[in-house]
Amino acid sequence: MTIRDKKEVKKTNASVFIPHLGCPHKCSFCNKNAITEKEKSVSSADVHSILENHARSLKRRGMTAEIAFFGGTFTALNEQYRGELLQIANEYIKRSPDIFVGIRCSTRPDYVTDEILSMLEEYNVTAVELGAQSMADDVLAANNRGHASDDVRKAVGLIKARRHRFELGLQMMTGLYKDTIVKSLYTADELIKLKPDTVRIYPTVVFEGTELYKMKHTPFTQEETIELCAQIYGRFISNNIRVIRIGLNYGGNVIGELSISRYYYKKMLDFMGGADFGNPDAPRKFKIFTDKRNISKINGHKCENKIKLEKLGFIYKIKEKPGAELEIYEV
């Protein structure tokens, strides 16, 4: 059996956070100051300083990056300020084309128009990510999103009409107020129909000062979240959609690691025939080929997957194979 995902380029994001800026709504989960640990907008000087630091780090690590404007609703920013940010980004792309290879921004689906996309195209934006969050309209309304699922579909249509220019990214959340496991899986399936290039999966984190905090909302449990995100991850990659993050880049990303490890555990156990086909007294043996970057995910946190499978009567050894995702053979 062979499970393959799109090969990831050795590229990252040079992130510039613009918390709260541009967005006319206060969603139930929103406290961008807490997420980005910033309390004020970035000035032109700030952006220069941030990108200078990124340039030095990227050069040292031998990596390239898209300059990524995250944290706010980029396309809802004041047009002059948005233009200033894009102009600075373009300066660094021209100055260091071997380091900075494009511009990425995130925004709301109801702030995407042909006029805005033309401006982004003019300034060499290479990727647009939409915060869809949910495709269940009752969940969107309950969390004060200010847009409906059809706004997501409309915005995607506008972006894909310029597919030669923009990479399309979609973002979803699990565990919002009024969300359920079924609704989260429905959201994933609806996003798959839109055929994005990339997705991000954000389990809800309740920050102090948000509406969710005030209403004492409790998202899914950690176990529910891991199981759910493992399923969603599998659905996306089986449809050749690259998952570029699970969980916020905040306080570590344990949920993401555990979810992907859970996905690998289930795929391995499924190939091996399930728990009933193992024998601890006479273990079946397997060889797994994978890229080096996947080894820790396959073994699981503290080799949890390896230990669980051994207890069921399955033993495996991993051999590195550049570019391989998960190739399993019984020996």
Short mmCIF file of C-alpha atoms in Angstrom, two decimals:
data_model
loop_
_atom_site.label_atom_id
_atom_site.label_comp_id
_atom_site.label_asym_id
_atom_site.label_seq_id
_atom_site.Cartn_x
_atom_site.Cartn_y
_atom_site.Cartn_z
CA MET A 1 0.00 0.00 0.00
CA THR A 2 1.20 3.50 -0.80
CA ILE A 3 -0.21 6.72 0.61
CA ARG A 4 1.18 9.86 -0.96
CA ASP A 5 0.69 13.55 -0.39
CA LYS A 6 1.86 16.41 -2.56
CA LYS A 7 5.57 16.89 -2.14
CA GLU A 8 6.23 19.86 0.07
CA VAL A 9 8.68 22.48 -1.08
CA LYS A 10 11.32 23.60 1.40
CA LYS A 11 9.51 26.84 1.97
CA THR A 12 8.03 28.64 4.96
CA ASN A 13 6.25 31.87 5.85
CA ALA A 14 7.91 35.12 6.84
CA SER A 15 4.98 36.23 8.96
CA VAL A 16 3.96 39.83 9.60
CA PHE A 17 1.04 40.05 12.04
CA ILE A 18 -1.54 42.82 11.78
CA PRO A 19 -3.91 42.03 14.69
CA HIS A 20 -7.52 43.30 14.60
CA LEU A 21 -6.83 45.56 11.64
CA GLY A 22 -9.39 45.84 8.87
CA CYS A 23 -11.97 43.45 10.33
CA PRO A 24 -15.38 45.05 10.99
CA HIS A 25 -16.59 42.08 13.04
CA LYS A 26 -15.85 40.68 16.48
CA CYS A 27 -16.27 36.94 16.12
CA SER A 28 -17.05 34.91 19.21
CA PHE A 29 -13.55 33.39 19.30
CA CYS A 30 -11.59 36.49 18.37
CA ASN A 31 -8.93 38.03 20.52
CA LYS A 32 -6.15 38.58 18.01
CA ASN A 33 -4.07 40.44 20.60
CA ALA A 34 -3.82 37.28 22.65
CA ILE A 35 -3.09 35.10 19.63
CA THR A 36 -0.35 37.29 18.17
CA GLU A 37 0.84 38.76 21.47
CA LYS A 38 0.69 42.24 19.96
CA GLU A 39 -1.43 45.23 20.95
CA LYS A 40 -0.81 47.73 18.14
CA SER A 41 -0.57 47.85 14.37
CA VAL A 42 2.74 47.53 12.60
CA SER A 43 4.36 50.58 11.05
CA SER A 44 6.44 50.63 7.88
CA ALA A 45 9.55 50.64 10.06
CA ASP A 46 8.24 47.60 11.93
CA VAL A 47 7.71 45.70 8.68
CA HIS A 48 11.23 46.53 7.49
CA SER A 49 12.66 45.30 10.79
CA ILE A 50 10.57 42.11 10.76
CA LEU A 51 11.57 41.25 7.20
CA GLU A 52 15.25 42.02 7.83
CA ASN A 53 15.19 39.55 10.71
CA HIS A 54 13.39 36.96 8.58
CA ALA A 55 15.91 37.44 5.76
CA ARG A 56 18.87 36.74 8.03
CA SER A 57 17.21 33.68 9.55
CA LEU A 58 16.09 32.25 6.22
CA LYS A 59 19.49 32.72 4.64
CA ARG A 60 21.15 30.96 7.55
CA ARG A 61 18.70 28.04 7.29
CA GLY A 62 18.88 27.84 3.50
CA MET A 63 15.12 28.31 3.10
CA THR A 64 12.79 30.44 1.01
CA ALA A 65 9.58 32.08 2.18
CA GLU A 66 6.46 33.88 1.18
CA ILE A 67 5.98 37.14 3.04
CA ALA A 68 2.74 36.41 4.89
CA PHE A 69 0.37 39.05 6.25
CA PHE A 70 -1.60 37.26 8.95
CA GLY A 71 -3.67 38.18 12.00
CA GLY A 72 -6.10 40.67 10.48
CA THR A 73 -8.46 40.91 7.52
CA PHE A 74 -5.91 42.01 4.96
CA THR A 75 -8.26 42.94 2.12
CA ALA A 76 -10.39 45.06 4.47
CA LEU A 77 -7.45 47.26 5.42
CA ASN A 78 -7.38 50.90 4.42
CA GLU A 79 -6.31 50.84 0.76
CA GLN A 80 -3.37 53.19 1.33
CA TYR A 81 -2.03 51.20 4.28
CA ARG A 82 -2.53 47.92 2.43
CA GLY A 83 -0.60 49.34 -0.53
CA GLU A 84 2.25 50.46 1.75
CA LEU A 85 2.58 46.96 3.21
CA LEU A 86 2.56 45.35 -0.22
CA GLN A 87 5.07 47.85 -1.57
CA ILE A 88 7.53 47.05 1.22
CA ALA A 89 7.05 43.32 0.63
CA ASN A 90 7.76 43.81 -3.07
CA GLU A 91 10.95 45.71 -2.24
CA TYR A 92 12.26 42.69 -0.33
CA ILE A 93 11.24 40.28 -3.09
CA LYS A 94 13.17 42.35 -5.63
CA ARG A 95 16.11 42.74 -3.27
CA SER A 96 16.32 39.08 -2.25
CA PRO A 97 14.53 36.92 -4.85
CA ASP A 98 16.49 33.88 -3.68
CA ILE A 99 14.90 34.26 -0.22
CA PHE A 100 11.47 35.85 -0.66
CA VAL A 101 9.43 34.13 -3.36
CA GLY A 102 5.99 35.71 -3.01
CA ILE A 103 3.35 37.26 -0.80
CA ARG A 104 0.60 35.46 1.11
CA CYS A 105 -2.33 37.08 2.88
CA SER A 106 -5.33 35.92 4.87
CA THR A 107 -8.75 37.52 4.80
CA ARG A 108 -12.50 37.04 5.16
CA PRO A 109 -14.54 35.59 2.31
CA ASP A 110 -16.90 38.59 2.30
CA TYR A 111 -13.99 40.96 1.59
CA VAL A 112 -12.96 39.47 -1.75
CA THR A 113 -13.94 41.33 -4.91
CA ASP A 114 -12.57 41.50 -8.44
CA GLU A 115 -11.27 44.99 -7.69
CA ILE A 116 -9.38 43.82 -4.61
CA LEU A 117 -7.97 40.79 -6.42
CA SER A 118 -6.73 43.04 -9.22
CA MET A 119 -4.83 45.10 -6.66
CA LEU A 120 -3.33 41.98 -5.09
CA GLU A 121 -2.31 40.76 -8.53
CA GLU A 122 -0.68 44.10 -9.29
CA TYR A 123 1.44 43.79 -6.16
CA ASN A 124 2.51 40.20 -6.94
CA VAL A 125 0.50 38.45 -4.22
CA THR A 126 0.93 34.70 -4.77
CA ALA A 127 -1.52 33.15 -2.28
CA VAL A 128 -4.83 34.12 -0.69
CA GLU A 129 -6.20 32.28 2.34
CA LEU A 130 -9.85 32.57 3.31
CA GLY A 131 -11.06 32.11 6.88
CA ALA A 132 -14.12 30.01 6.11
CA GLN A 133 -14.16 28.58 9.68
CA SER A 134 -17.39 26.62 9.10
CA MET A 135 -19.67 25.77 6.20
CA ALA A 136 -22.64 25.28 8.55
CA ASP A 137 -24.60 28.53 8.42
CA ASP A 138 -26.05 28.13 11.89
CA VAL A 139 -22.52 27.83 13.32
CA LEU A 140 -21.38 30.93 11.41
CA ALA A 141 -24.36 32.93 12.70
CA ALA A 142 -23.96 31.71 16.29
CA ASN A 143 -20.32 32.84 16.31
CA ASN A 144 -20.96 36.33 14.83
CA ARG A 145 -18.99 35.66 11.66
CA GLY A 146 -21.02 38.14 9.62
CA HIS A 147 -20.97 35.99 6.47
CA ALA A 148 -22.61 32.81 5.20
CA SER A 149 -21.23 29.68 3.56
CA ASP A 150 -22.25 30.98 0.14
CA ASP A 151 -19.88 33.93 0.65
CA VAL A 152 -17.08 31.38 0.90
CA ARG A 153 -18.16 29.73 -2.33
CA LYS A 154 -18.46 33.09 -4.10
CA ALA A 155 -15.01 34.26 -2.96
CA VAL A 156 -13.45 30.95 -4.00
CA GLY A 157 -15.00 31.34 -7.44
CA LEU A 158 -13.45 34.79 -7.86
CA ILE A 159 -10.03 33.57 -6.76
CA LYS A 160 -10.11 30.43 -8.90
CA ALA A 161 -11.02 32.55 -11.92
CA ARG A 162 -7.45 33.88 -11.50
CA ARG A 163 -5.98 30.50 -10.57
CA HIS A 164 -3.02 31.18 -12.83
CA ARG A 165 -2.08 33.89 -10.33
CA PHE A 166 -3.17 32.87 -6.84
CA GLU A 167 -2.75 29.78 -4.71
CA LEU A 168 -6.00 29.22 -2.80
CA GLY A 169 -5.93 28.42 0.90
CA LEU A 170 -8.93 27.72 3.13
CA GLN A 171 -9.08 27.72 6.91
CA MET A 172 -11.59 25.91 9.11
CA MET A 173 -12.24 25.69 12.84
CA THR A 174 -13.57 22.83 14.93
CA GLY A 175 -15.40 23.05 18.23
CA LEU A 176 -17.00 26.48 17.82
CA TYR A 177 -20.21 27.36 19.63
CA LYS A 178 -23.04 25.22 18.20
CA ASP A 179 -20.53 23.08 16.28
CA THR A 180 -20.69 19.27 16.36
CA ILE A 181 -18.46 16.49 15.09
CA VAL A 182 -20.88 15.94 12.21
CA LYS A 183 -20.87 19.64 11.28
CA SER A 184 -17.08 19.81 11.34
CA LEU A 185 -16.86 16.80 9.02
CA TYR A 186 -19.47 18.44 6.78
CA THR A 187 -17.32 21.59 6.67
CA ALA A 188 -14.28 19.54 5.65
CA ASP A 189 -16.27 17.82 2.89
CA GLU A 190 -17.63 21.15 1.59
CA LEU A 191 -14.13 22.64 1.52
CA ILE A 192 -12.88 19.60 -0.41
CA LYS A 193 -15.52 20.33 -3.07
CA LEU A 194 -13.97 23.79 -3.51
CA LYS A 195 -10.60 22.18 -4.36
CA PRO A 196 -8.20 24.48 -2.48
CA ASP A 197 -4.44 24.08 -2.78
CA THR A 198 -3.94 24.21 0.99
CA VAL A 199 -5.96 24.10 4.20
CA ARG A 200 -5.44 24.93 7.85
CA ILE A 201 -7.41 23.23 10.62
CA TYR A 202 -7.81 25.26 13.80
CA PRO A 203 -9.38 23.56 16.84
CA THR A 204 -11.10 26.27 18.89
CA VAL A 205 -9.07 27.75 21.72
CA VAL A 206 -11.04 29.91 24.17
CA PHE A 207 -9.07 33.07 24.97
CA GLU A 208 -9.86 35.34 27.88
CA GLY A 209 -11.80 38.39 26.77
CA THR A 210 -13.65 36.65 23.92
CA GLU A 211 -17.39 36.03 23.70
CA LEU A 212 -16.71 32.31 24.00
CA TYR A 213 -14.91 32.99 27.28
CA LYS A 214 -17.80 35.10 28.58
CA MET A 215 -20.34 32.41 27.73
CA LYS A 216 -18.08 29.75 29.30
CA HIS A 217 -18.06 27.76 26.08
CA THR A 218 -16.33 24.38 26.23
CA PRO A 219 -14.97 23.13 22.86
CA PHE A 220 -14.51 19.46 22.07
CA THR A 221 -12.32 17.49 24.47
CA GLN A 222 -8.68 16.89 23.54
CA GLU A 223 -9.43 13.26 22.64
CA GLU A 224 -12.43 14.28 20.51
CA THR A 225 -10.33 16.94 18.81
CA ILE A 226 -7.45 14.58 18.04
CA GLU A 227 -9.79 11.93 16.63
CA LEU A 228 -11.72 14.50 14.60
CA CYS A 229 -8.65 16.27 13.21
CA ALA A 230 -7.11 12.92 12.28
CA GLN A 231 -10.21 12.13 10.23
CA ILE A 232 -10.28 15.57 8.61
CA TYR A 233 -6.56 15.42 7.85
CA GLY A 234 -7.05 12.07 6.12
CA ARG A 235 -9.93 13.37 4.03
CA PHE A 236 -7.93 16.36 2.84
CA ILE A 237 -4.73 14.58 1.90
CA SER A 238 -6.62 11.74 0.19
CA ASN A 239 -8.03 14.46 -2.07
CA ASN A 240 -4.54 15.87 -2.77
CA ILE A 241 -5.11 18.94 -0.59
CA ARG A 242 -2.07 19.92 1.44
CA VAL A 243 -2.67 20.48 5.16
CA ILE A 244 -0.21 23.17 6.20
CA ARG A 245 -1.25 23.43 9.84
CA ILE A 246 -3.39 21.81 12.50
CA GLY A 247 -3.77 24.02 15.58
CA LEU A 248 -2.70 27.53 16.42
CA ASN A 249 0.97 28.41 16.50
CA TYR A 250 0.47 29.32 20.13
CA GLY A 251 1.88 27.61 23.19
CA GLY A 252 3.18 24.71 21.09
CA ASN A 253 1.27 22.67 18.57
CA VAL A 254 0.69 19.41 20.43
CA ILE A 255 -2.80 18.89 18.99
CA GLY A 256 -1.44 18.99 15.45
CA GLU A 257 1.29 16.48 16.19
CA LEU A 258 -1.06 14.11 18.01
CA SER A 259 -3.72 14.35 15.29
CA ILE A 260 -1.33 13.50 12.47
CA SER A 261 0.17 10.68 14.53
CA ARG A 262 -3.35 9.34 15.12
CA TYR A 263 -3.97 9.43 11.38
CA TYR A 264 -0.82 7.36 10.75
CA TYR A 265 -1.71 4.89 13.50
CA LYS A 266 -5.12 4.25 11.98
CA LYS A 267 -3.70 3.85 8.47
CA MET A 268 -1.09 1.37 9.69
CA LEU A 269 -3.57 -0.61 11.77
CA ASP A 270 -6.01 -0.70 8.88
CA PHE A 271 -3.36 -2.06 6.50
CA MET A 272 -2.28 -4.64 9.07
CA GLY A 273 -5.86 -5.91 9.23
CA GLY A 274 -7.05 -4.46 12.52
CA ALA A 275 -6.49 -5.41 16.14
CA ASP A 276 -8.00 -8.90 15.70
CA PHE A 277 -5.30 -9.87 13.19
CA GLY A 278 -2.36 -9.36 15.53
CA ASN A 279 -0.70 -11.88 17.81
CA PRO A 280 1.60 -10.62 20.59
CA ASP A 281 3.04 -14.14 21.00
CA ALA A 282 3.96 -14.39 17.30
CA PRO A 283 4.07 -10.80 16.03
CA ARG A 284 3.62 -10.06 12.34
CA LYS A 285 6.46 -8.01 10.89
CA PHE A 286 6.28 -5.03 8.53
CA LYS A 287 8.66 -2.66 6.80
CA ILE A 288 7.67 0.98 6.33
CA PHE A 289 9.27 3.35 3.83
CA THR A 290 8.85 7.06 4.42
CA ASP A 291 10.55 10.42 4.12
CA LYS A 292 12.72 11.35 7.10
CA ARG A 293 10.35 14.19 8.04
CA ASN A 294 7.53 11.69 8.74
CA ILE A 295 9.32 9.27 11.04
CA SER A 296 8.44 10.92 14.35
CA LYS A 297 4.81 11.34 13.23
CA ILE A 298 4.54 7.68 12.31
CA ASN A 299 6.09 6.49 15.57
CA GLY A 300 3.89 8.89 17.54
CA HIS A 301 4.54 10.95 20.65
CA LYS A 302 7.07 9.07 22.79
CA CYS A 303 6.75 6.21 20.25
CA GLU A 304 3.13 5.73 21.30
CA ASN A 305 2.06 4.26 17.95
CA LYS A 306 4.96 1.79 17.88
CA ILE A 307 4.25 0.64 21.43
CA LYS A 308 0.50 0.23 20.87
CA LEU A 309 1.02 -1.79 17.70
CA GLU A 310 3.60 -4.02 19.36
CA LYS A 311 1.13 -4.79 22.15
CA LEU A 312 -1.40 -5.83 19.50
CA GLY A 313 1.14 -8.10 17.81
CA PHE A 314 2.54 -5.93 15.01
CA ILE A 315 6.21 -5.01 14.70
CA TYR A 316 7.58 -2.61 12.10
CA LYS A 317 10.87 -1.10 11.08
CA ILE A 318 11.18 2.19 9.22
CA LYS A 319 13.51 2.76 6.32
CA GLU A 320 14.05 6.26 4.94
CA LYS A 321 12.87 6.90 1.40
CA PRO A 322 13.04 10.54 0.24
CA GLY A 323 9.64 11.87 -0.84
CA ALA A 324 7.66 8.83 0.35
CA GLU A 325 4.67 9.39 2.61
CA LEU A 326 3.73 5.92 3.90
CA GLU A 327 4.58 2.68 2.12
CA ILE A 328 3.93 -0.50 4.10
CA TYR A 329 5.00 -4.06 3.24
CA GLU A 330 4.66 -7.24 5.27
CA VAL A 331 7.90 -9.18 5.56
#
